[in-house]
Structure formats: C-alpha cells, structure tokens
Tab-separated table of C-alpha atoms in Angstrom:
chain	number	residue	atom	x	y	z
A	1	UNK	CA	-201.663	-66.620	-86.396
A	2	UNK	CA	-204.136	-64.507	-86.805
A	3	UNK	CA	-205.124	-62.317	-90.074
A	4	UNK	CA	-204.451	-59.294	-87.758
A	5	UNK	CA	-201.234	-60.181	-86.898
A	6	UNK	CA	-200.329	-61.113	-90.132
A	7	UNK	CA	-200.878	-58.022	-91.650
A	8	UNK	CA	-198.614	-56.001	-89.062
A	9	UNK	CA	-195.803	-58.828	-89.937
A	10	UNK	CA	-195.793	-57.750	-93.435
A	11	UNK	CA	-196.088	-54.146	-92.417
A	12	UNK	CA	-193.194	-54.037	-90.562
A	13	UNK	CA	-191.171	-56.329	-93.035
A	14	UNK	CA	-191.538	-52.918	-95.363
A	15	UNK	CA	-189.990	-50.111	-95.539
A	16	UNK	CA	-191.675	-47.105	-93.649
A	17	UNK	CA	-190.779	-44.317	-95.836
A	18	UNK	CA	-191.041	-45.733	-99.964
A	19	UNK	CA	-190.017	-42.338	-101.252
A	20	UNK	CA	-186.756	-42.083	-99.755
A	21	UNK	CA	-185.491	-44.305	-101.735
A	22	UNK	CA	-186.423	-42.619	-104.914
A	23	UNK	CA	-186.247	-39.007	-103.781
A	24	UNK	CA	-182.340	-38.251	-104.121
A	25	UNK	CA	-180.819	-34.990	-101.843
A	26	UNK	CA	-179.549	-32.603	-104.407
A	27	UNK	CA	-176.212	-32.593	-103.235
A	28	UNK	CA	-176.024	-36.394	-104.093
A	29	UNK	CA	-173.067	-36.855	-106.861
A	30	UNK	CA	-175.564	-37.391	-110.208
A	31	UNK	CA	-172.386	-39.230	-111.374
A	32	UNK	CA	-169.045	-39.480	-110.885
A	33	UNK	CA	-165.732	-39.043	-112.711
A	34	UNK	CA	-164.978	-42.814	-112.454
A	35	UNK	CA	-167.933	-43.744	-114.278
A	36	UNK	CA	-167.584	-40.799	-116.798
A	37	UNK	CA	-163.793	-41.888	-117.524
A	38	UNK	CA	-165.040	-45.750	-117.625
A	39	UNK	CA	-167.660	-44.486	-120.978
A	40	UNK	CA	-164.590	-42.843	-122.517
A	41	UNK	CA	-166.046	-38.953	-122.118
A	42	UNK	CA	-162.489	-37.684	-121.544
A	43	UNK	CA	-160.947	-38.260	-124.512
A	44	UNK	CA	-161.221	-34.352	-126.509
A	45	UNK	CA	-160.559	-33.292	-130.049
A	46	UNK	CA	-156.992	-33.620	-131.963
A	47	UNK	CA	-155.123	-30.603	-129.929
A	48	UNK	CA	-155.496	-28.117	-133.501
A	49	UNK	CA	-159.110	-28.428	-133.461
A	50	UNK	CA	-160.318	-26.634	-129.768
A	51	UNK	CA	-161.644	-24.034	-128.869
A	52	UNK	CA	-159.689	-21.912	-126.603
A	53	UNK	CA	-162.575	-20.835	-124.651
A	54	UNK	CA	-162.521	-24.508	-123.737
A	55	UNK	CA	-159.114	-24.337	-122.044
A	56	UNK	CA	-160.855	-24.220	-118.225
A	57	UNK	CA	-162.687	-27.750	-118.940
A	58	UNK	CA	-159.245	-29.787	-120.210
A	59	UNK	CA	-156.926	-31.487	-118.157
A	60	UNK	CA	-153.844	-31.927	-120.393
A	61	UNK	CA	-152.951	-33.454	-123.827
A	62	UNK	CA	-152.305	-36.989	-124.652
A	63	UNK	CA	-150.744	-38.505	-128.162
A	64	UNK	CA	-152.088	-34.925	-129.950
A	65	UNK	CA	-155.390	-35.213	-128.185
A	66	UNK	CA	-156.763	-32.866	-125.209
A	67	UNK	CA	-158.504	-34.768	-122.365
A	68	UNK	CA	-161.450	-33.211	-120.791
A	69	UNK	CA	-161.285	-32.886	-116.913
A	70	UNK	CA	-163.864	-35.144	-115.875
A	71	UNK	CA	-164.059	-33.779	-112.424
A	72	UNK	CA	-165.100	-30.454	-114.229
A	73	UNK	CA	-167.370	-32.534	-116.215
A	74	UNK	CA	-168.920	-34.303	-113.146
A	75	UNK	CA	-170.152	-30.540	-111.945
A	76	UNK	CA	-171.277	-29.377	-115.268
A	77	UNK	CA	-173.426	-32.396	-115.087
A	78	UNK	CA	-174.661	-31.923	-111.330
A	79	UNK	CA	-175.983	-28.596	-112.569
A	80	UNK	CA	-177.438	-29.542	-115.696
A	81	UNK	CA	-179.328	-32.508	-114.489
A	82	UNK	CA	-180.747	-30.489	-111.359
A	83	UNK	CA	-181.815	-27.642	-114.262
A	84	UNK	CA	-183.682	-30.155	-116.778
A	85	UNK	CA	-184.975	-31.779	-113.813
A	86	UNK	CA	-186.701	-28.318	-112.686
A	87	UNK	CA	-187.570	-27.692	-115.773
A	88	UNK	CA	-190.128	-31.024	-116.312
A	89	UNK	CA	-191.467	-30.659	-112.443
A	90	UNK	CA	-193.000	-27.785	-114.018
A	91	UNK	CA	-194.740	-29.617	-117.091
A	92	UNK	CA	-191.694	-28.125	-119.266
A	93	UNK	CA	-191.194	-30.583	-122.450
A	94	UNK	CA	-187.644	-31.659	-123.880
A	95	UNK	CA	-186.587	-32.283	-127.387
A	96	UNK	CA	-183.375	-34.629	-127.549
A	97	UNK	CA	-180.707	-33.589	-130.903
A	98	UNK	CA	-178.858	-35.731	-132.232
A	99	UNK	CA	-178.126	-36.296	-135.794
A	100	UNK	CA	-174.667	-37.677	-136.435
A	101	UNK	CA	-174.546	-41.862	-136.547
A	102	UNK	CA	-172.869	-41.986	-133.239
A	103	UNK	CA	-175.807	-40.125	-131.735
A	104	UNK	CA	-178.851	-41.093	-133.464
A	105	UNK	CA	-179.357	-44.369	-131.599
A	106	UNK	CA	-178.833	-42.679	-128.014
A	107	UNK	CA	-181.181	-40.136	-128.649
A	108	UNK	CA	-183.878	-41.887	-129.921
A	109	UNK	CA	-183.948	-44.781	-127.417
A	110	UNK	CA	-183.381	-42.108	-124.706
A	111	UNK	CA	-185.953	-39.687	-125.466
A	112	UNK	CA	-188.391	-42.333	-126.136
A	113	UNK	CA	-187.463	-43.349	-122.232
A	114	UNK	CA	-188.129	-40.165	-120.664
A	115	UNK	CA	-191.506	-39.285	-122.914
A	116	UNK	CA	-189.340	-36.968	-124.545
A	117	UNK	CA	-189.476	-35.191	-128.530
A	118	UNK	CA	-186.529	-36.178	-130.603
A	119	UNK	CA	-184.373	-35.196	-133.949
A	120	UNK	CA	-181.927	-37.731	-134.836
A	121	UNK	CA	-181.951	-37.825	-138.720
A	122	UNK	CA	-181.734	-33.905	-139.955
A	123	UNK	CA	-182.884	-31.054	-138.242
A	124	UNK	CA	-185.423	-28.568	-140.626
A	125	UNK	CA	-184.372	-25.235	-140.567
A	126	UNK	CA	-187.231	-23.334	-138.662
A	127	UNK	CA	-188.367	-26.572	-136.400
A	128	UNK	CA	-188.697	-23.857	-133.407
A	129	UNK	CA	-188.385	-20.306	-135.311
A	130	UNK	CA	-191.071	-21.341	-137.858
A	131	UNK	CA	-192.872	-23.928	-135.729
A	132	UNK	CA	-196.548	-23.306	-137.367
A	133	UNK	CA	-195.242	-24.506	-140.543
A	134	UNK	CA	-194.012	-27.682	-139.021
A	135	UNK	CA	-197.310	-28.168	-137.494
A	136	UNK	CA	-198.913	-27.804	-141.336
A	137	UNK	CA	-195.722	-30.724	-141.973
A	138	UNK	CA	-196.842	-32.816	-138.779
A	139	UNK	CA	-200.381	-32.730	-140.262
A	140	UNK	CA	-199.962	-34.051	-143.617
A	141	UNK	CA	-197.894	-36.811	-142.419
A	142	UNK	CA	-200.899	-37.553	-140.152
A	143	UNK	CA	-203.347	-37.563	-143.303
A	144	UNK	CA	-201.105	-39.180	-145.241
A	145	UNK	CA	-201.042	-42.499	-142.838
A	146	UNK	CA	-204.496	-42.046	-142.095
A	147	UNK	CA	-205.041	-42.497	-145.838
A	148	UNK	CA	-202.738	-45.213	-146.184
A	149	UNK	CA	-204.588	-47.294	-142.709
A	150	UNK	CA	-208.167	-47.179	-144.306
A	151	UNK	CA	-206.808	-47.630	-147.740
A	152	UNK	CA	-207.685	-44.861	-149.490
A	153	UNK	CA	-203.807	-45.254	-151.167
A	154	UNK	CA	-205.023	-48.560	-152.494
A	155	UNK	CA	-207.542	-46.757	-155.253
A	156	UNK	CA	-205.366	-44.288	-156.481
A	157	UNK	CA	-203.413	-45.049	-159.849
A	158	UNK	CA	-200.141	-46.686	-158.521
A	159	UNK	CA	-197.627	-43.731	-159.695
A	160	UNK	CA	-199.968	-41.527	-157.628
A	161	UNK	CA	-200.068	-44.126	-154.450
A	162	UNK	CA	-195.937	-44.303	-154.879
A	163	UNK	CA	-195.242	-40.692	-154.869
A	164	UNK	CA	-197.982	-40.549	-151.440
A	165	UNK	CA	-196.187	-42.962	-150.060
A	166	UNK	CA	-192.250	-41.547	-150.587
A	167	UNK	CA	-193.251	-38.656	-149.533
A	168	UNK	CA	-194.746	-40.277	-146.259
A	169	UNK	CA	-191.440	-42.164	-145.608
A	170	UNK	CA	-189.497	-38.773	-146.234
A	171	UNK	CA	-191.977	-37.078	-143.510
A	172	UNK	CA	-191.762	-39.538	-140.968
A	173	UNK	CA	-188.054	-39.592	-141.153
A	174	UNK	CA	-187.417	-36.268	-140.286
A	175	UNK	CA	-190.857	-35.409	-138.123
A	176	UNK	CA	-191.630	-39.270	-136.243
A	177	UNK	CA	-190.060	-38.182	-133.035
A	178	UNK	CA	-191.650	-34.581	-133.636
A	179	UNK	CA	-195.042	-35.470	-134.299
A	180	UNK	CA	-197.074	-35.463	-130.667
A	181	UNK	CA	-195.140	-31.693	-130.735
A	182	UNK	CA	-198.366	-29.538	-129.860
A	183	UNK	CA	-196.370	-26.166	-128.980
A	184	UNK	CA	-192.528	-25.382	-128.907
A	185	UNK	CA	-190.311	-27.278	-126.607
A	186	UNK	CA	-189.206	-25.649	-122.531
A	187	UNK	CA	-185.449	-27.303	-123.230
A	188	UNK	CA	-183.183	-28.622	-125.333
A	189	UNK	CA	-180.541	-31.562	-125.489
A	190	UNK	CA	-178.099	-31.377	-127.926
A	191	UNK	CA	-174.820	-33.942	-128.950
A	192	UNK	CA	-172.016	-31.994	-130.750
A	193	UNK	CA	-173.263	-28.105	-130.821
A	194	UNK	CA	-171.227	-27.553	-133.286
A	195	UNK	CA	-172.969	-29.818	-135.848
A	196	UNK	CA	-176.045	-28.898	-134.494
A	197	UNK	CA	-175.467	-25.286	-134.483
A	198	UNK	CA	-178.973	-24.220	-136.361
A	199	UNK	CA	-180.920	-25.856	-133.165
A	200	UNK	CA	-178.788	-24.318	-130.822
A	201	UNK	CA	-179.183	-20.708	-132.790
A	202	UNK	CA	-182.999	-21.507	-132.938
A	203	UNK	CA	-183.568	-21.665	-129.441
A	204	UNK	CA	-181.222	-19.209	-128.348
A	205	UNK	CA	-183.787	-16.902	-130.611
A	206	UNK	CA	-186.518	-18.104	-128.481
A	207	UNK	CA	-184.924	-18.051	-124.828
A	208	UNK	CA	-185.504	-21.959	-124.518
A	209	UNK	CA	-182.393	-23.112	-122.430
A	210	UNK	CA	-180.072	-25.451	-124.321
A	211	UNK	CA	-178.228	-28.260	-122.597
A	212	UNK	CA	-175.123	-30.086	-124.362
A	213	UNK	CA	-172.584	-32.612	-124.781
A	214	UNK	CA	-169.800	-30.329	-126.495
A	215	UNK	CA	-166.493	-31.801	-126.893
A	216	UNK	CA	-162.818	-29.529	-127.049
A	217	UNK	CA	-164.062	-27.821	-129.925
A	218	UNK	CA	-167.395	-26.102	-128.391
A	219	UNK	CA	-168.159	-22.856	-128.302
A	220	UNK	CA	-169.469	-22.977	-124.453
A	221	UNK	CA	-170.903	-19.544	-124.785
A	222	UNK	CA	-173.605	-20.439	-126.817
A	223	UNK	CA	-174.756	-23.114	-124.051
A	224	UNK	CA	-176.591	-22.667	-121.127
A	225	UNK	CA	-175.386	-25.759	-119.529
A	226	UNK	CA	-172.406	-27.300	-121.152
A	227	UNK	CA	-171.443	-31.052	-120.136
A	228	UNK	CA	-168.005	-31.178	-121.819
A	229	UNK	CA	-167.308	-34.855	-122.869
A	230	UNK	CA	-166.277	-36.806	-126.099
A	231	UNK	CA	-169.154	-36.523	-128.171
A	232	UNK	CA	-167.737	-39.166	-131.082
A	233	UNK	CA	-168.017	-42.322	-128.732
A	234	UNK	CA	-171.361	-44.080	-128.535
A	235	UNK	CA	-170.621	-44.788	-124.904
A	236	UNK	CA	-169.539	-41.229	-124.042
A	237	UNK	CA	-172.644	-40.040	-125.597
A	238	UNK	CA	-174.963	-42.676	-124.051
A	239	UNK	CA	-174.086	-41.762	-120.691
A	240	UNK	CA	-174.368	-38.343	-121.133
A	241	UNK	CA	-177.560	-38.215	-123.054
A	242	UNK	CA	-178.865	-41.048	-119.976
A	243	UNK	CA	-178.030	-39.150	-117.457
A	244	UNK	CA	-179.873	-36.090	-119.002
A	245	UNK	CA	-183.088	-38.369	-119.784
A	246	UNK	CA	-182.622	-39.782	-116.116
A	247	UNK	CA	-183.190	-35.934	-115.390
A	248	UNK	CA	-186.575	-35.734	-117.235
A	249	UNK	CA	-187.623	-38.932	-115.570
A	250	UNK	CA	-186.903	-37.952	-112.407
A	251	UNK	CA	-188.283	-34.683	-113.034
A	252	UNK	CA	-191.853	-36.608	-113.887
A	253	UNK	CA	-191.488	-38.742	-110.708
A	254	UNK	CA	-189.593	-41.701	-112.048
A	255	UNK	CA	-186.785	-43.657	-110.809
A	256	UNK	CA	-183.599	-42.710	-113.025
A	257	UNK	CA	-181.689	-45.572	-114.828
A	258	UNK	CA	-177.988	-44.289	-114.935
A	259	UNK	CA	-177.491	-41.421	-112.359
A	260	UNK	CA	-176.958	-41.696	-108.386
A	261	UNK	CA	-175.672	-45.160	-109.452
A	262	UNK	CA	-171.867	-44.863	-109.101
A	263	UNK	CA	-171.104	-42.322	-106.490
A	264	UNK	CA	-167.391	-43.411	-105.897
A	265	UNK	CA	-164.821	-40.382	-106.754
C-alpha cells in the first residue's frame, strides 16, 4: 500500500467534522431531573424554614421537609449555564462562593477546573465594593512569600519571622484562590445565598450578575439566576457547582465534565 493511500485510510477512519462533537445545540438538556434527583438536589429545608417566594420551585412536602421540583430546577439550570457560558465567551471572569464545610471542597476543586477565582474559607467584607484594598491585601501576601522563598524570614529574630509567617498563613487562607484577581469579577457563583448574603449584596452594588444554588429558604429575588437545589448535600452541591464550572469551560472552548451527559427525563 502505498503512503498515499495510507493517509486517505486514516482520513476517512476520522471523523469529518471534530467540533460537533464538542459544540452542544443550546436546546440540548444541560442536565436532567434524573440525574439532579440521583445527587439528592430535591430534598428542601424543614417546611418552617422557606421562603414563600419559593413556593413556585417546590413540588410538595415529605416527613416535614419541602422537595424542590427538579423539573423546575432542570430549566433554572438550562438558563443559567447558557448565561455563565456567554458571559466567559466574552473574556468575562468568575469567582466561585462557597464557605460552609459542605461547600468548600466543591468550590475549590471546581473553580480550580474551569480557571476560575474562588472564596471557600470567609468572605472579607468589601472583596468587590472595596476591591483596591484587597489588591494592597493580595500584595503583601505576595511580599510576604517572596520573602519567605529567598529567605529573607530566615535573618529576622524568630518572634519577628513567626508573627511574618502567621500572618502569611492567615492571608493565604482567605485570599489563595483570590490572588491572580487583577480587576473585579464579570459573575458570580454562590452555594447557600443566604449564608453568603454580603457577596450577593456586594455584587448586586456593582451590577455583576449572581448565579446560585439556593435551597427552600432563598430569597430568589436577590438572584439573577437561581438553581433551586439542596445546598447541605456535598453531592447536591457538586453537581450544581459542576455543571456551572462545565459552563465556564465550555464558555473557554473546553469539553464540559458533568453536563450534556445524562439527557434522559
């Protein structure tokens, strides 16, 4: 055979058009209730703890608990996926929110996926309203490990090294996922609005659209695009904060990881 003939073998062994298997239609279900209901995201609040404004996103009640109508929640999601994913075609950044123990671990592993920002341990009042003086924050973490690399720490008096270096570990905690932040954020993903309700107010102040896991108790007029789901189960909130980092990937070009992959009703 010749080398001329092998090559149009292995040409037409491949597929003719790559992209169409990465380029999804948007009506394509992003996910569907099935594989919402199999992560747990219907199970609400304790029925005494909603918020009535929620009533159009719950199904029924269940042993003192709402469920969530996972049908609803499918849609919500279709939306706010299609949004985020906009949002990044443009060069729009995201920070991921999460700082309850349930969420922490989602939202760093996801953001750190999708070459996202993230908050997982506390949120500093005036991240986005007083974002220069975070940037002053972000900087003396950055001297501070650039002293401690070429060892400048090492010939200081030890009490003076120590207190460097706690307050080092106290910066990076709270700014590590922050710190490649050059200029405020085009979106924001949030678990539980209601703990996180000084982010949310923050970028409500600034216009930057918010999008959220909120649970029975959520106030959904202070989202832009609600997903309601259980936001106390790490599987309920790995799905959702997936399929929302799947969103930012896609948005750069990628191939998402959880959405498009269970289309069954």
């Amino acid at each position: 055979m010749s080398e001329e003939v092998k090559v149009e073998a292995v040409q037409a062994e491949q597929p003719q058009d790559v992209m169409a298997s990465t380029v999804h239609n948007p009506d394509d279900p992003v996910v569907s209730a099935k594989t919402l209901l199999e992560a747990g995201c219907h199970f609400g609040h304790k029925v005494s703890r909603w918020n009535p404004k929620m009533r159009k996103f719950i199904y029924g009640k269940r042993n003192n608990l709402h469920i969530i109508d996972l049908n609803k929640s499918a849609v919500q999601m279709q939306s706010a996926y299609h949004a985020l994913k906009d949002i990044v075609s443009k060069g729009g950044k995201v920070l991921f929110v999460g700082t309850k123990a349930y969420a922490q671990k989602a939202i760093q592993e996801e953001a750190v996926r999708s070459g996202s920002f993230f908050v997982c341990h506390r949120w500093l009042g005036g991240t986005l309203t007083n974002f220069h003086t975070i940037v002053k924050r972000i900087a003396l973490l950055r001297s501070l490990e650039q002293e401690e690399l070429s060892g400048e720490l090492e010939k200081l008096p030890k009490k003076e090294a120590a207190e460097k270096l706690k307050l080092k570990a106290k910066l990076s905690q709270n700014l590590e996922g922050i710190k490649e932040l050059r200029l405020l954020p085009q979106a924001l993903v949030v678990v539980d609005p209601k703990t996180e309700h000084n982010a949310v107010a923050e970028a409500k102040l600034l216009n930057i659209p918010v999008f959220a896991l909120g649970d029975t108790n959520t106030d959904p007029d202070t989202i832009d695009y609600l997903i309601p789901a259980n936001d106390d189960g790490e599987a309920s909130i790995r799905i959702i904060v997936g399929l929302l980092a799947d969103a930012v990937v896609e948005g750069k070009g990628g191939e998402p990881l959880y959405a498009y992959k269970n289309s069954e009703a």
